[in-house]
PDB file of C-alpha atoms and ligand atoms in Angstrom:
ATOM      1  CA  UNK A   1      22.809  19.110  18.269  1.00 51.00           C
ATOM      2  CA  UNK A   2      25.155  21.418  16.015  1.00 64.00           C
ATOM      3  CA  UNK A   3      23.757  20.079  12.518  1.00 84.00           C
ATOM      4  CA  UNK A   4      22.695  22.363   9.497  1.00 86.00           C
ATOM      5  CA  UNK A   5      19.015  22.734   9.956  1.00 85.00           C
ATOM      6  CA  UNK A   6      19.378  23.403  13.969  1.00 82.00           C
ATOM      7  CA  UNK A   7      20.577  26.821  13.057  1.00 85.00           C
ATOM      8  CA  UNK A   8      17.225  27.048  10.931  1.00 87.00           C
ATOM      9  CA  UNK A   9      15.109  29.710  12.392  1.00 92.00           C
ATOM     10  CA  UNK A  10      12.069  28.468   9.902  1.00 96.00           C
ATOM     11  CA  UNK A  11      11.852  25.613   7.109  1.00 98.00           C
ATOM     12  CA  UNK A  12      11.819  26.076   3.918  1.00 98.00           C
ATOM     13  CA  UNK A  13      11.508  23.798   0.660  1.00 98.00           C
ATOM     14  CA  UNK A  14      14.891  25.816  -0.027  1.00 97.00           C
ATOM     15  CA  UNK A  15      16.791  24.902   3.166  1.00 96.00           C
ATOM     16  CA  UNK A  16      15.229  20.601   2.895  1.00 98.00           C
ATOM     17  CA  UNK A  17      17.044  20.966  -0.640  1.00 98.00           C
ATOM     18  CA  UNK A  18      20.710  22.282   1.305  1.00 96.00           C
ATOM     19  CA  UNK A  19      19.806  19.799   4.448  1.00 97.00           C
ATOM     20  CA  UNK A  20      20.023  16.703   1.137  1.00 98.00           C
ATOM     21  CA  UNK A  21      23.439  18.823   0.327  1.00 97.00           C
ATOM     22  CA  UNK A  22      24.894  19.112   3.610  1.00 95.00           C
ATOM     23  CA  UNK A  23      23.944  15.179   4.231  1.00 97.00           C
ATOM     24  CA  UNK A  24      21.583  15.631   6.894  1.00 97.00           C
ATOM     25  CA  UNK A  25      18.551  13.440   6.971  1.00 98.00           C
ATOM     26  CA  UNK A  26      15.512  15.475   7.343  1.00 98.00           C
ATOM     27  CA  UNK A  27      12.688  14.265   9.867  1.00 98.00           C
ATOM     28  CA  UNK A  28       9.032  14.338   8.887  1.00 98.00           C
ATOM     29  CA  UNK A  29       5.878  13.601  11.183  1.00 99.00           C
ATOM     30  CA  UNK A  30       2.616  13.404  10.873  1.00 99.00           C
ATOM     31  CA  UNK A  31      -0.016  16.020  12.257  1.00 99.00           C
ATOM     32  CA  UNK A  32      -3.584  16.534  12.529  1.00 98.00           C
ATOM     33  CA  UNK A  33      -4.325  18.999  15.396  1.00 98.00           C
ATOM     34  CA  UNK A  34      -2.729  22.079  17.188  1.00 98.00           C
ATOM     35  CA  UNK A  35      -1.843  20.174  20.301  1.00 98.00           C
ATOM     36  CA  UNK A  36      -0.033  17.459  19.137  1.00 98.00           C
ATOM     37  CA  UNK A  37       1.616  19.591  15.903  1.00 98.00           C
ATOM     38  CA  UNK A  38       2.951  22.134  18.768  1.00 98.00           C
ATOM     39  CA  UNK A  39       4.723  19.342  20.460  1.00 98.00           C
ATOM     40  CA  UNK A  40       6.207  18.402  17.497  1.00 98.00           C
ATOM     41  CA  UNK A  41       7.036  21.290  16.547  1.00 98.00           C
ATOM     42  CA  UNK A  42       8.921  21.776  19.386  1.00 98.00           C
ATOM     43  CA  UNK A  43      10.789  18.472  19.628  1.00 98.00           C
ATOM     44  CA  UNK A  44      12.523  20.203  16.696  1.00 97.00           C
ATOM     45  CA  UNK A  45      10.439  18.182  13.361  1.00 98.00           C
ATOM     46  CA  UNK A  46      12.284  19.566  10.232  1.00 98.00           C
ATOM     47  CA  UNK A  47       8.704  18.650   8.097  1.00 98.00           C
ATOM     48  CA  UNK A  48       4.985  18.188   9.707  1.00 99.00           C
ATOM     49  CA  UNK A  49       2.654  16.483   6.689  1.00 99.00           C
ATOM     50  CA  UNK A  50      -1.113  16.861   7.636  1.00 99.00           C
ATOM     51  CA  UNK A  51      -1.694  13.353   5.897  1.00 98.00           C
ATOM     52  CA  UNK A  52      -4.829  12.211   4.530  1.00 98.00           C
ATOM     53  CA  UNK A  53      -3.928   9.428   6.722  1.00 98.00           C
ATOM     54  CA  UNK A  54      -6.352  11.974   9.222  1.00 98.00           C
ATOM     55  CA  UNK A  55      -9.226   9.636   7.232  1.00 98.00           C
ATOM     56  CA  UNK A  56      -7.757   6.062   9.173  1.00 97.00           C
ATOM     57  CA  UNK A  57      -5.970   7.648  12.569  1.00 97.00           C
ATOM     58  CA  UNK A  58      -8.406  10.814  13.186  1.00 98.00           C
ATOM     59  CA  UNK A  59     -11.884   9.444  11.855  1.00 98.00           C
ATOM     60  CA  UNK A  60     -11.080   5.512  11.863  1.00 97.00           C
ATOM     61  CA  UNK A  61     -12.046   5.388   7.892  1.00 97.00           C
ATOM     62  CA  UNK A  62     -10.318   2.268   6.586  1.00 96.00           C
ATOM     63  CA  UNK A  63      -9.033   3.916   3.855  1.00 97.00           C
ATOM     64  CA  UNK A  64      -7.734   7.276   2.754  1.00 98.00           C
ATOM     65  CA  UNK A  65     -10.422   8.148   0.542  1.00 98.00           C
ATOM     66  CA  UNK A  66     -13.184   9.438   2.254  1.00 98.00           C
ATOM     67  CA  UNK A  67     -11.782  12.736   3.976  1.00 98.00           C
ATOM     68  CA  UNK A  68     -12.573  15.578   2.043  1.00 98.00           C
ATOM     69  CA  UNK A  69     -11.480  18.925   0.693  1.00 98.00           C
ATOM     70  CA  UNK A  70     -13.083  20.818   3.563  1.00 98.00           C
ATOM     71  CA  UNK A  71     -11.556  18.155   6.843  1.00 98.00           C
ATOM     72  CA  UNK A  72      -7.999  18.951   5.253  1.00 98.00           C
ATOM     73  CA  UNK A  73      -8.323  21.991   5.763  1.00 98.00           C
ATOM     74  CA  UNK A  74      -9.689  22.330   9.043  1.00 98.00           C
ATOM     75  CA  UNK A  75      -6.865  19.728   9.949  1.00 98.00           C
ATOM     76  CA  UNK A  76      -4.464  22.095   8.428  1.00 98.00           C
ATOM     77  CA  UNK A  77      -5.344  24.933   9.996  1.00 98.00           C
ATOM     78  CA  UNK A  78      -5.176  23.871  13.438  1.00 98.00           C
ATOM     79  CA  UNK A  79      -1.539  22.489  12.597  1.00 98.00           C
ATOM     80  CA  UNK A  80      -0.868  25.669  11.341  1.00 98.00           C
ATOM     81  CA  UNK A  81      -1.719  27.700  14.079  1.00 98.00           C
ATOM     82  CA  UNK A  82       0.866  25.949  16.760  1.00 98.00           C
ATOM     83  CA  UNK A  83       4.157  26.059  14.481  1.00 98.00           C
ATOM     84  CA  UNK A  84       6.803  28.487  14.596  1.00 98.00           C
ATOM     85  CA  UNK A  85       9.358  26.451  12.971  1.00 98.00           C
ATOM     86  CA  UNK A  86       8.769  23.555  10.510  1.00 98.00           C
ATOM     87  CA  UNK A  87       7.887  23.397   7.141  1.00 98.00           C
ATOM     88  CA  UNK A  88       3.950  22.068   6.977  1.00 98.00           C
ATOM     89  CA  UNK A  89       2.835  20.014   4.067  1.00 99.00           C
ATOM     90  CA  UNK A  90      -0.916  19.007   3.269  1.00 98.00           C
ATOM     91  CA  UNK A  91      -2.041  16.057   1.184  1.00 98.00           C
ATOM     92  CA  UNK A  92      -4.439  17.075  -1.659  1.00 98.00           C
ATOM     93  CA  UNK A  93      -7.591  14.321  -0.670  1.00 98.00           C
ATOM     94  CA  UNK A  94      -8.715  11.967  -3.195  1.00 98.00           C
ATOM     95  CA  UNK A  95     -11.073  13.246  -5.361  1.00 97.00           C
ATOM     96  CA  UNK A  96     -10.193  16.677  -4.852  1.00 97.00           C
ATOM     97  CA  UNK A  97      -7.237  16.878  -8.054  1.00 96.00           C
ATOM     98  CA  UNK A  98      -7.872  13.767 -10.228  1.00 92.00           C
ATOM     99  CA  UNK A  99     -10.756  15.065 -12.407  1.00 90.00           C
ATOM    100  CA  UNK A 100      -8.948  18.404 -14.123  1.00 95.00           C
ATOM    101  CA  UNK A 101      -5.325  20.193 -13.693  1.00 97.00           C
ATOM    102  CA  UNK A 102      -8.436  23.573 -12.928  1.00 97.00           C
ATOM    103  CA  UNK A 103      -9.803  21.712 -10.000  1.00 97.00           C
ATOM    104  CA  UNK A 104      -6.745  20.749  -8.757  1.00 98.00           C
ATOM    105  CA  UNK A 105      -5.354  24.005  -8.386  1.00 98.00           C
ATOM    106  CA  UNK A 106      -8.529  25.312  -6.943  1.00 98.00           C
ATOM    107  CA  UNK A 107      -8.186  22.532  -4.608  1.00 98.00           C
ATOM    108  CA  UNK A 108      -4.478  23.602  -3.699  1.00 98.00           C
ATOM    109  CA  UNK A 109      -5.389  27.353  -3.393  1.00 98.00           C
ATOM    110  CA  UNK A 110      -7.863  26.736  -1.101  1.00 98.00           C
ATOM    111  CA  UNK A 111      -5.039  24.930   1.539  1.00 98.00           C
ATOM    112  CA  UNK A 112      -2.544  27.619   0.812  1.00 98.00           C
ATOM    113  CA  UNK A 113      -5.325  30.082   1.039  1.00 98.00           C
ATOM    114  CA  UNK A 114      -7.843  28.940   3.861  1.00 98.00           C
ATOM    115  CA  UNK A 115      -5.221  26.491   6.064  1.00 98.00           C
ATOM    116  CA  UNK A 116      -2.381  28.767   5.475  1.00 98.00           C
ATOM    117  CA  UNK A 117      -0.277  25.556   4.113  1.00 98.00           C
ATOM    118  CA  UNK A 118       3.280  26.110   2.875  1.00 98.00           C
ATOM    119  CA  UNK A 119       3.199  23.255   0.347  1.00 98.00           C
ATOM    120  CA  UNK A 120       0.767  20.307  -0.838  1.00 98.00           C
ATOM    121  CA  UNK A 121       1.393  17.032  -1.754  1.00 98.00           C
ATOM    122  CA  UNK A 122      -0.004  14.715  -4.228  1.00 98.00           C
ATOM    123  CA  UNK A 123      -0.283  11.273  -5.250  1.00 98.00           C
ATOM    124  CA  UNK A 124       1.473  10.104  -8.858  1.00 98.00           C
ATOM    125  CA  UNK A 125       3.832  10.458 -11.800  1.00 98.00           C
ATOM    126  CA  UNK A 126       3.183  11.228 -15.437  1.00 98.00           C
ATOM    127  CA  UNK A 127      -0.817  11.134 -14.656  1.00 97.00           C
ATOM    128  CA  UNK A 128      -0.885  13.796 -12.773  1.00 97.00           C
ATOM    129  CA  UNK A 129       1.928  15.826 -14.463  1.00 98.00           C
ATOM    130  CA  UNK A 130      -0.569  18.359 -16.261  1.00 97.00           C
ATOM    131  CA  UNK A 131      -1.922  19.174 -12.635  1.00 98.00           C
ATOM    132  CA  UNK A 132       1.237  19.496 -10.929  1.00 98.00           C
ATOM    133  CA  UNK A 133       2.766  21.836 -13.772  1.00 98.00           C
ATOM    134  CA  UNK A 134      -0.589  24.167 -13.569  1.00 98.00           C
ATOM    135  CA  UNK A 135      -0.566  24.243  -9.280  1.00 98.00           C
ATOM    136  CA  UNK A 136       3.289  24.743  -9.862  1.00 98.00           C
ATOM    137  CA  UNK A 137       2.760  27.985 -11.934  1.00 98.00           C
ATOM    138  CA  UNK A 138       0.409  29.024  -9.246  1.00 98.00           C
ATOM    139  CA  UNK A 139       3.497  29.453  -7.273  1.00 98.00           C
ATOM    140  CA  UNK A 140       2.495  26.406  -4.707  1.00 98.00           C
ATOM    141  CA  UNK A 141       5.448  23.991  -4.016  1.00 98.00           C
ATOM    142  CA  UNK A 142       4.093  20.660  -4.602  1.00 98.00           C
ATOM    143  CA  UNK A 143       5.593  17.216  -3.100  1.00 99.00           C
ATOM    144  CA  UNK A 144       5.141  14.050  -4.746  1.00 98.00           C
ATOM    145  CA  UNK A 145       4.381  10.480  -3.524  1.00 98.00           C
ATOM    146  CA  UNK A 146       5.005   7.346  -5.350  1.00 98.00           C
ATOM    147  CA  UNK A 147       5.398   3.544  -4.538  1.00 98.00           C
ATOM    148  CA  UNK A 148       2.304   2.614  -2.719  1.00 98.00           C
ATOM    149  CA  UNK A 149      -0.359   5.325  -2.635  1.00 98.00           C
ATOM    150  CA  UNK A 150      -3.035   4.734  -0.497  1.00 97.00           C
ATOM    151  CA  UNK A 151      -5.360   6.349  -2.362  1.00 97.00           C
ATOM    152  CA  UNK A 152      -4.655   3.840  -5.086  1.00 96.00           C
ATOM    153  CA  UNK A 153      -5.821   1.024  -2.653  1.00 96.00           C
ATOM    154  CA  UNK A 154      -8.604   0.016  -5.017  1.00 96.00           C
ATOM    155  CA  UNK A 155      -6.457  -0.683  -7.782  1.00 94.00           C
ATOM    156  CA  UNK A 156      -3.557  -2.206  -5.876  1.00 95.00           C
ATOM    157  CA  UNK A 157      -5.963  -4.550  -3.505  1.00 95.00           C
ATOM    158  CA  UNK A 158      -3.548  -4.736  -1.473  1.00 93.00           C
ATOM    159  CA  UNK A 159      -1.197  -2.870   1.242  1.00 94.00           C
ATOM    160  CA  UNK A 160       2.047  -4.894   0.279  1.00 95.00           C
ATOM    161  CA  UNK A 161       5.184  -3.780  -1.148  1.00 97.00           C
ATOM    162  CA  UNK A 162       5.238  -2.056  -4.791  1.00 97.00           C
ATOM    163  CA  UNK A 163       7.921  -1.746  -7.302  1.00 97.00           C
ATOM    164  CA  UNK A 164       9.257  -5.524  -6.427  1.00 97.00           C
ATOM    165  CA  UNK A 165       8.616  -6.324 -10.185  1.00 97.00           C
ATOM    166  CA  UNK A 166      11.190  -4.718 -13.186  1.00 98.00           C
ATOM    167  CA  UNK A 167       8.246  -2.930 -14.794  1.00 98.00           C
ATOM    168  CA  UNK A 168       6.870  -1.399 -11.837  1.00 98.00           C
ATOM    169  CA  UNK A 169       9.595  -0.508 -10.881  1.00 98.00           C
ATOM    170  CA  UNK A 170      11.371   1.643 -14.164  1.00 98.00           C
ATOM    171  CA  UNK A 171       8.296   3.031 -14.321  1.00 98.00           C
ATOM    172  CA  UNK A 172       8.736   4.669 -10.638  1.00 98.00           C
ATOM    173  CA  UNK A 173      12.474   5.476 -11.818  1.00 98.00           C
ATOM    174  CA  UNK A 174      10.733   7.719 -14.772  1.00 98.00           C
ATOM    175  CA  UNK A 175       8.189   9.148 -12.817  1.00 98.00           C
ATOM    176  CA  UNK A 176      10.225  10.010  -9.968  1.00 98.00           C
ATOM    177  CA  UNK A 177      12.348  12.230 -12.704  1.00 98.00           C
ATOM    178  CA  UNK A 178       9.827  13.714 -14.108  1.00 98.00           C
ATOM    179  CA  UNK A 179       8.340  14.910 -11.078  1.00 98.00           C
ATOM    180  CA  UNK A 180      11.846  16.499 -10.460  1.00 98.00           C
ATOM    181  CA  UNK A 181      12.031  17.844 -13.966  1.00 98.00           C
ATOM    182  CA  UNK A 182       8.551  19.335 -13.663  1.00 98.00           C
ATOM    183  CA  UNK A 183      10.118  21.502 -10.300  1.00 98.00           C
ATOM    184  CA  UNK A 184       8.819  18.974  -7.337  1.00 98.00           C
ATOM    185  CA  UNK A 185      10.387  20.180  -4.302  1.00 98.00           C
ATOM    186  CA  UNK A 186      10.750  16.672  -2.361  1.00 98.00           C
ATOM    187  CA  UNK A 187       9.182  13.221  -3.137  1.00 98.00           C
ATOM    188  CA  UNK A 188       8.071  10.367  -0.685  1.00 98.00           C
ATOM    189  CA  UNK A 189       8.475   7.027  -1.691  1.00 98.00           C
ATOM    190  CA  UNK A 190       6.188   4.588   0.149  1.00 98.00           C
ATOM    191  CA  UNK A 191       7.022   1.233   0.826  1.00 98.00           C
ATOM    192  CA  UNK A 192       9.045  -0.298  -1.947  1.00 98.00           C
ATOM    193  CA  UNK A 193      12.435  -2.212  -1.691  1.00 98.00           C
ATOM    194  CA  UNK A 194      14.968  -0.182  -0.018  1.00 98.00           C
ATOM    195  CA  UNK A 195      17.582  -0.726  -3.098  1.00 98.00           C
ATOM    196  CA  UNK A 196      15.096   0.888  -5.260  1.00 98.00           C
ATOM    197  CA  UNK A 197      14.466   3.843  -2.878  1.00 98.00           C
ATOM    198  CA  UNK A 198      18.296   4.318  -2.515  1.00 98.00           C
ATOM    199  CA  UNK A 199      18.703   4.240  -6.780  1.00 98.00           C
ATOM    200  CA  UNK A 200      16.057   6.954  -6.720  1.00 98.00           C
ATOM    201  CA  UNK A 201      17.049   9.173  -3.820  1.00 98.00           C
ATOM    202  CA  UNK A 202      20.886   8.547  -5.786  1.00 98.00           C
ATOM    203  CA  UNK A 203      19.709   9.775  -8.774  1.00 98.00           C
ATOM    204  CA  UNK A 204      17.448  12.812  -8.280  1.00 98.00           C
ATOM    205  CA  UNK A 205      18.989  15.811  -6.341  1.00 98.00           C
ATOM    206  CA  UNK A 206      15.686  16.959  -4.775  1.00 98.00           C
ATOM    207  CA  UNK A 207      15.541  14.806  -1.096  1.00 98.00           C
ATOM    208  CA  UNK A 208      13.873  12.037  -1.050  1.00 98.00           C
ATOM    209  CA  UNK A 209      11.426  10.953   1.705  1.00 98.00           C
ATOM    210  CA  UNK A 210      11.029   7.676   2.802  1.00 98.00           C
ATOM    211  CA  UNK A 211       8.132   5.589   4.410  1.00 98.00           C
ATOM    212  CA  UNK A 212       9.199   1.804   4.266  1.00 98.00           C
ATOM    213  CA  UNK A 213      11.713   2.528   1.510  1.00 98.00           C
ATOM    214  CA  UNK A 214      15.248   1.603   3.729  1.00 98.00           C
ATOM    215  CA  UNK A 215      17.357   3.928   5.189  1.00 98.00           C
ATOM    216  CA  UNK A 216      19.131   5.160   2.057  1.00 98.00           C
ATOM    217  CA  UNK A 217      16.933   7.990   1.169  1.00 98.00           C
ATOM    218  CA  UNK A 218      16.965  11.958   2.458  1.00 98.00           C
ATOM    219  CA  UNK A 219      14.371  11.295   5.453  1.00 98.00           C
ATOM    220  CA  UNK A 220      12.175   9.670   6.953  1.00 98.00           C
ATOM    221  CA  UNK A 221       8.450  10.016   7.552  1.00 98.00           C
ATOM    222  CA  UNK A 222       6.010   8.066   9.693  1.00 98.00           C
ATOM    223  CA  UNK A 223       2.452   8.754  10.970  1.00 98.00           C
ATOM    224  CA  UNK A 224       2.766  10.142  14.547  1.00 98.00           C
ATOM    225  CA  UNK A 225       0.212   8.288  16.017  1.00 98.00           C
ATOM    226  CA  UNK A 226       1.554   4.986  14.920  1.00 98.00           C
ATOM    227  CA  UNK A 227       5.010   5.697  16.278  1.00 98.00           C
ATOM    228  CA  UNK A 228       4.305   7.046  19.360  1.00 98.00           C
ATOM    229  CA  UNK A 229       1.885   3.296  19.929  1.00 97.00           C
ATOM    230  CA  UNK A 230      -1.319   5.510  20.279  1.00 97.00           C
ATOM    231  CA  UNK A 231      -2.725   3.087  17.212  1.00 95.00           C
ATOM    232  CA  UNK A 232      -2.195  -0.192  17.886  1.00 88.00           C
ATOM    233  CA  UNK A 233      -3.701  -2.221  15.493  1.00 84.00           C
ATOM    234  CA  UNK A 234      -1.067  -1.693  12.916  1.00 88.00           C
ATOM    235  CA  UNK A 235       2.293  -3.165  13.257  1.00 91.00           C
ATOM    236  CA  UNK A 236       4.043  -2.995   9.829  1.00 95.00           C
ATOM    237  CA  UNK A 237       7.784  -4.153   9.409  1.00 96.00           C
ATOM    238  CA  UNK A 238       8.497  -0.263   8.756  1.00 97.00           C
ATOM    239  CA  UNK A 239       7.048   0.965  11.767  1.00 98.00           C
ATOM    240  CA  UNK A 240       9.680   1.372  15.062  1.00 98.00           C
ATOM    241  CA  UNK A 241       7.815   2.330  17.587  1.00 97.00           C
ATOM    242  CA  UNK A 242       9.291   4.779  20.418  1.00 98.00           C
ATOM    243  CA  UNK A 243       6.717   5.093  23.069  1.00 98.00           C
ATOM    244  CA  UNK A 244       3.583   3.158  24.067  1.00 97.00           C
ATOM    245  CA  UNK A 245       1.560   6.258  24.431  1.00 98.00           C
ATOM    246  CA  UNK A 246      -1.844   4.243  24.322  1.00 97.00           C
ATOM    247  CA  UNK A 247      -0.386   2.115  27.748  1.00 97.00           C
ATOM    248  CA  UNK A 248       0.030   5.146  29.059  1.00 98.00           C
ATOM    249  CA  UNK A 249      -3.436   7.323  28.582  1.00 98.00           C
ATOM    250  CA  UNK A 250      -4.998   3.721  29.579  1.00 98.00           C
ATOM    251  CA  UNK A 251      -3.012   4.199  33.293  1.00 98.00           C
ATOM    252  CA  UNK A 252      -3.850   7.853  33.580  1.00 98.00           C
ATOM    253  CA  UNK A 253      -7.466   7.540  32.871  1.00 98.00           C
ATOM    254  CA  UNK A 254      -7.851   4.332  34.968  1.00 98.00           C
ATOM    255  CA  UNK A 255      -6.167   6.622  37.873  1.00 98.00           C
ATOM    256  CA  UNK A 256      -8.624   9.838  37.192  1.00 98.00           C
ATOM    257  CA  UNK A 257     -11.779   7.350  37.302  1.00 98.00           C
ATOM    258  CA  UNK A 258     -10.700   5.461  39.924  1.00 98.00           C
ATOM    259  CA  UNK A 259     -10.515   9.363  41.922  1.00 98.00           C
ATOM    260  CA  UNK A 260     -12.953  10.256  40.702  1.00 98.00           C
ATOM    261  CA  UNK A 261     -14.939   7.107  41.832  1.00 98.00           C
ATOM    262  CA  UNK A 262     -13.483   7.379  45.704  1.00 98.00           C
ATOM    263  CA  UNK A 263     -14.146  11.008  45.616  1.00 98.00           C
ATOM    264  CA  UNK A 264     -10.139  11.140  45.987  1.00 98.00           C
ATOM    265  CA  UNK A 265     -10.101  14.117  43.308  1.00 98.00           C
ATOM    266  CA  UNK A 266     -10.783  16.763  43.675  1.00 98.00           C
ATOM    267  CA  UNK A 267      -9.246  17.647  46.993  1.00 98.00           C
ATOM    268  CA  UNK A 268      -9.069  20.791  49.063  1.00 97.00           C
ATOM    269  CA  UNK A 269      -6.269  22.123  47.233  1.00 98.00           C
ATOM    270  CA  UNK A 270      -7.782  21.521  43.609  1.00 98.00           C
ATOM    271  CA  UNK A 271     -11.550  23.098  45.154  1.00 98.00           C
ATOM    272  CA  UNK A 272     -12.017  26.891  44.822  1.00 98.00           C
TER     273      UNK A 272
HETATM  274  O1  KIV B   1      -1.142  10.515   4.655  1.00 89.16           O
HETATM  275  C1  KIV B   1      -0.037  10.192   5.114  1.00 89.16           C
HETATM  276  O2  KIV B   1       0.155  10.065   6.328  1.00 89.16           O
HETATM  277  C2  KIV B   1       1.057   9.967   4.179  1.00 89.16           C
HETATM  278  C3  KIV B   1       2.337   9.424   4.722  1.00 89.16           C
HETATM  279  C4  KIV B   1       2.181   8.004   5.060  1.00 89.16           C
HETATM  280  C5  KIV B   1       3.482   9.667   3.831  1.00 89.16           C
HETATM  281  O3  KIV B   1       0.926  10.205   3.015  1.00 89.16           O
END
């Protein structure tokens, strides 16, 4: 693979803006824990994001809301100890920026400080804009996220497609600009129509990230777990999935009790 970022050594929200330059999609994962992030890491990931989706995939919370302050950053520490090349970005939790633009920098010093993040991330546009500006001028590079955001779910009801209706949807435009204008470093757009997604990623010259928003945005980010089939109770229209990881931990741990069972493991050679 001779591509731009290949010849990165380390990521940085720098070298995501020259990968949207050079035309080179930029590949985002999920990760929650030091063994899987170090895979990832190694597979060559441009972006890890220790999601707040941790709250559904790591302590099967049906929402996002729940995790707190204190679980981010124990996920994002672990993640942080297996990289040595990608760029890792941590979701602020819910309820840990929405009061006051003070507590949500406290809440973003803490990751930078105690996980040893490189970036957060946060969900909204203009309401959030006095928090993002005040965590900016900490020196913290923030990511946005607009379209669906799960921590939202309450007010949306549902998980379905946003932006489908002309209002919602100039309103995203806006916000998406202003998140650029206020010094955003990348923005992930979560399932809304792809034409939408492509205006947006057209129009702003920070990359765009896409979850369910098409394939005309800067890269692409899905939850680990998901693609890899270790979930498997979610199947959204989005989602390709590229291994069937849960088939294959059923196999192996069928085979270990089975041994284990027969007294087939351990044998001589696995005995000290
Ligand atoms: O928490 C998460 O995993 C996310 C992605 C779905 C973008 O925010």
């Amino acid at each position: 693979m001779s591509s731009y970022s290949s010849k990165i050594k380390r990521v940085t929200t720098h070298q995501l803006l020259s990968m949207k330059e050079h035309g080179e999609k930029i590949s985002m994962l999920t990760a929650y824990d030091y063994s899987m992030a170090k895979i990832l890491d190694r597979a060559g990931i441009d972006v890890l994001l220790v999601g707040d989706s941790a709250s559904n995939v790591m302590a099967g919370h049906e929402t996002t809301l729940p995790i707190t302050l204190d679980q981010m950053i124990y996920h994002a520490s672990s993640v942080i100890r297996a990289i040595e090349r990608c760029l890792v970005v941590v979701d602020l939790p819910f309820g840990s920026y929405q009061g006051n633009s003070r507590e949500a920098l406290n809440s973003s010093i803490r990751i930078m400080k105690e996980a040893g993040a490189h970036a957060i991330k946060m969900e909204g546009g203009e309401e959030i804009i006095e928090s993002i500006k005040r965590i900016l001028s900490a020196g913290v590079p923030v990511m946005g996220h607009l379209g669906l955001t799960p921590q939202s779910i309450y007010k949306f009801g549902t998980y379905t497609v946003r932006a489908k209706e002309e209002e919602e949807a100039e309103k995203l435009v806006r916000d998406a600009k202003l998140l650029e204008e206020t010094g955003c470093f990348a923005l992930v757009l979560e399932k809304i129509p792809a034409q939408l997604a492509k205006r947006v990623s057209e129009s702003l010259t920070i990359p765009v990230i896409g979850i369910g928003a098409g394939p005309d945005v800067d890269g692409q980010v899905l939850v680990t777990h998901d693609m890899l089939g270790i979930t498997q109770e979610f199947h959204p229209r989005f989602l390709r999935k590229y291994a069937d990881v849960s088939e294959i931990m059923l196999d192996a741990v069928q085979s270990y009790i089975s041994d284990v069972k027969s007294v087939s493991f351990p044998n001589e050679s696995e005995s000290y």
